[in-house]
PDB file of C-alpha atoms in Angstrom:
ATOM      1  CA  MET J   2     -40.784  10.582 -19.560  1.00 47.00           C
ATOM      2  CA  THR J   3     -37.033  10.493 -20.534  1.00 51.00           C
ATOM      3  CA  ASP J   4     -37.040   6.700 -19.658  1.00 51.00           C
ATOM      4  CA  GLN J   5     -39.673   5.877 -21.840  1.00 50.00           C
ATOM      5  CA  HIS J   6     -37.951   6.002 -25.343  1.00 51.00           C
ATOM      6  CA  SER J   7     -40.427   3.551 -26.911  1.00 48.00           C
ATOM      7  CA  THR J   8     -42.878   6.052 -26.977  1.00 52.00           C
ATOM      8  CA  ASN J   9     -42.118   7.664 -30.365  1.00 55.00           C
ATOM      9  CA  GLU J  10     -41.548   4.488 -32.347  1.00 52.00           C
ATOM     10  CA  PRO J  11     -44.204   2.564 -33.673  1.00 52.00           C
ATOM     11  CA  PRO J  12     -45.089  -0.415 -31.915  1.00 51.00           C
ATOM     12  CA  LEU J  13     -44.881  -2.959 -34.558  1.00 48.00           C
ATOM     13  CA  PRO J  14     -40.995  -3.634 -34.876  1.00 50.00           C
ATOM     14  CA  GLY J  15     -40.901  -4.032 -31.337  1.00 48.00           C
ATOM     15  CA  GLN J  16     -43.719  -6.343 -30.736  1.00 54.00           C
ATOM     16  CA  GLY J  17     -42.561  -8.362 -34.050  1.00 55.00           C
ATOM     17  CA  THR J  18     -39.182  -8.878 -34.802  1.00 58.00           C
ATOM     18  CA  GLY J  19     -37.931  -7.760 -31.321  1.00 63.00           C
ATOM     19  CA  GLY J  20     -39.556 -10.630 -29.286  1.00 71.00           C
ATOM     20  CA  CYS J  21     -38.339 -13.187 -31.584  1.00 80.00           C
ATOM     21  CA  LEU J  22     -34.720 -11.714 -31.622  1.00 85.00           C
ATOM     22  CA  GLY J  23     -34.564 -11.051 -27.880  1.00 85.00           C
ATOM     23  CA  LEU J  24     -36.026 -15.161 -27.517  1.00 88.00           C
ATOM     24  CA  LEU J  25     -33.401 -15.992 -29.820  1.00 90.00           C
ATOM     25  CA  VAL J  26     -30.575 -13.883 -27.870  1.00 91.00           C
ATOM     26  CA  GLY J  27     -31.624 -14.934 -24.684  1.00 92.00           C
ATOM     27  CA  LEU J  28     -31.200 -18.921 -25.575  1.00 93.00           C
ATOM     28  CA  SER J  29     -27.627 -18.363 -26.920  1.00 95.00           C
ATOM     29  CA  VAL J  30     -26.386 -16.571 -24.109  1.00 96.00           C
ATOM     30  CA  LEU J  31     -27.654 -19.281 -21.961  1.00 96.00           C
ATOM     31  CA  GLY J  32     -26.201 -22.065 -24.138  1.00 96.00           C
ATOM     32  CA  ALA J  33     -23.075 -20.266 -24.029  1.00 97.00           C
ATOM     33  CA  VAL J  34     -23.228 -19.858 -20.312  1.00 97.00           C
ATOM     34  CA  SER J  35     -24.035 -23.175 -19.934  1.00 97.00           C
ATOM     35  CA  VAL J  36     -21.191 -24.379 -22.137  1.00 97.00           C
ATOM     36  CA  ALA J  37     -18.532 -22.002 -20.679  1.00 97.00           C
ATOM     37  CA  LEU J  38     -19.540 -23.644 -17.138  1.00 97.00           C
ATOM     38  CA  ALA J  39     -19.226 -27.429 -18.656  1.00 97.00           C
ATOM     39  CA  GLY J  40     -15.710 -26.339 -19.998  1.00 96.00           C
ATOM     40  CA  VAL J  41     -14.483 -24.675 -16.662  1.00 96.00           C
ATOM     41  CA  GLY J  42     -15.613 -27.567 -14.501  1.00 95.00           C
ATOM     42  CA  TYR J  43     -14.016 -29.904 -16.956  1.00 94.00           C
ATOM     43  CA  LEU J  44     -11.022 -28.019 -16.276  1.00 95.00           C
ATOM     44  CA  VAL J  45     -11.067 -27.677 -12.704  1.00 94.00           C
ATOM     45  CA  ALA J  46     -11.534 -31.804 -12.828  1.00 94.00           C
ATOM     46  CA  HIS J  47      -9.036 -32.128 -15.218  1.00 92.00           C
ATOM     47  CA  LEU J  48      -6.675 -29.917 -12.989  1.00 94.00           C
ATOM     48  CA  PHE J  49      -7.183 -31.572  -9.735  1.00 91.00           C
ATOM     49  CA  GLY J  50      -7.355 -35.403 -11.277  1.00 89.00           C
ATOM     50  CA  TRP J  51     -10.738 -36.473 -11.679  1.00 77.00           C
ATOM     51  CA  VAL J  52     -10.753 -36.839 -15.042  1.00 67.00           C
TER      52      VAL J  52
END
């Protein structure tokens, strides 16, 4: 019962705003990771003289 900390809280905030915020956070994290990977790839290619 200690793992389920959301049992005492009302289910409305978690379902409404929590889902949207989670989706936005997930999308922003994916975007940041893709940009970071692209930047690292470009730097590596530039170091090796491919660009």
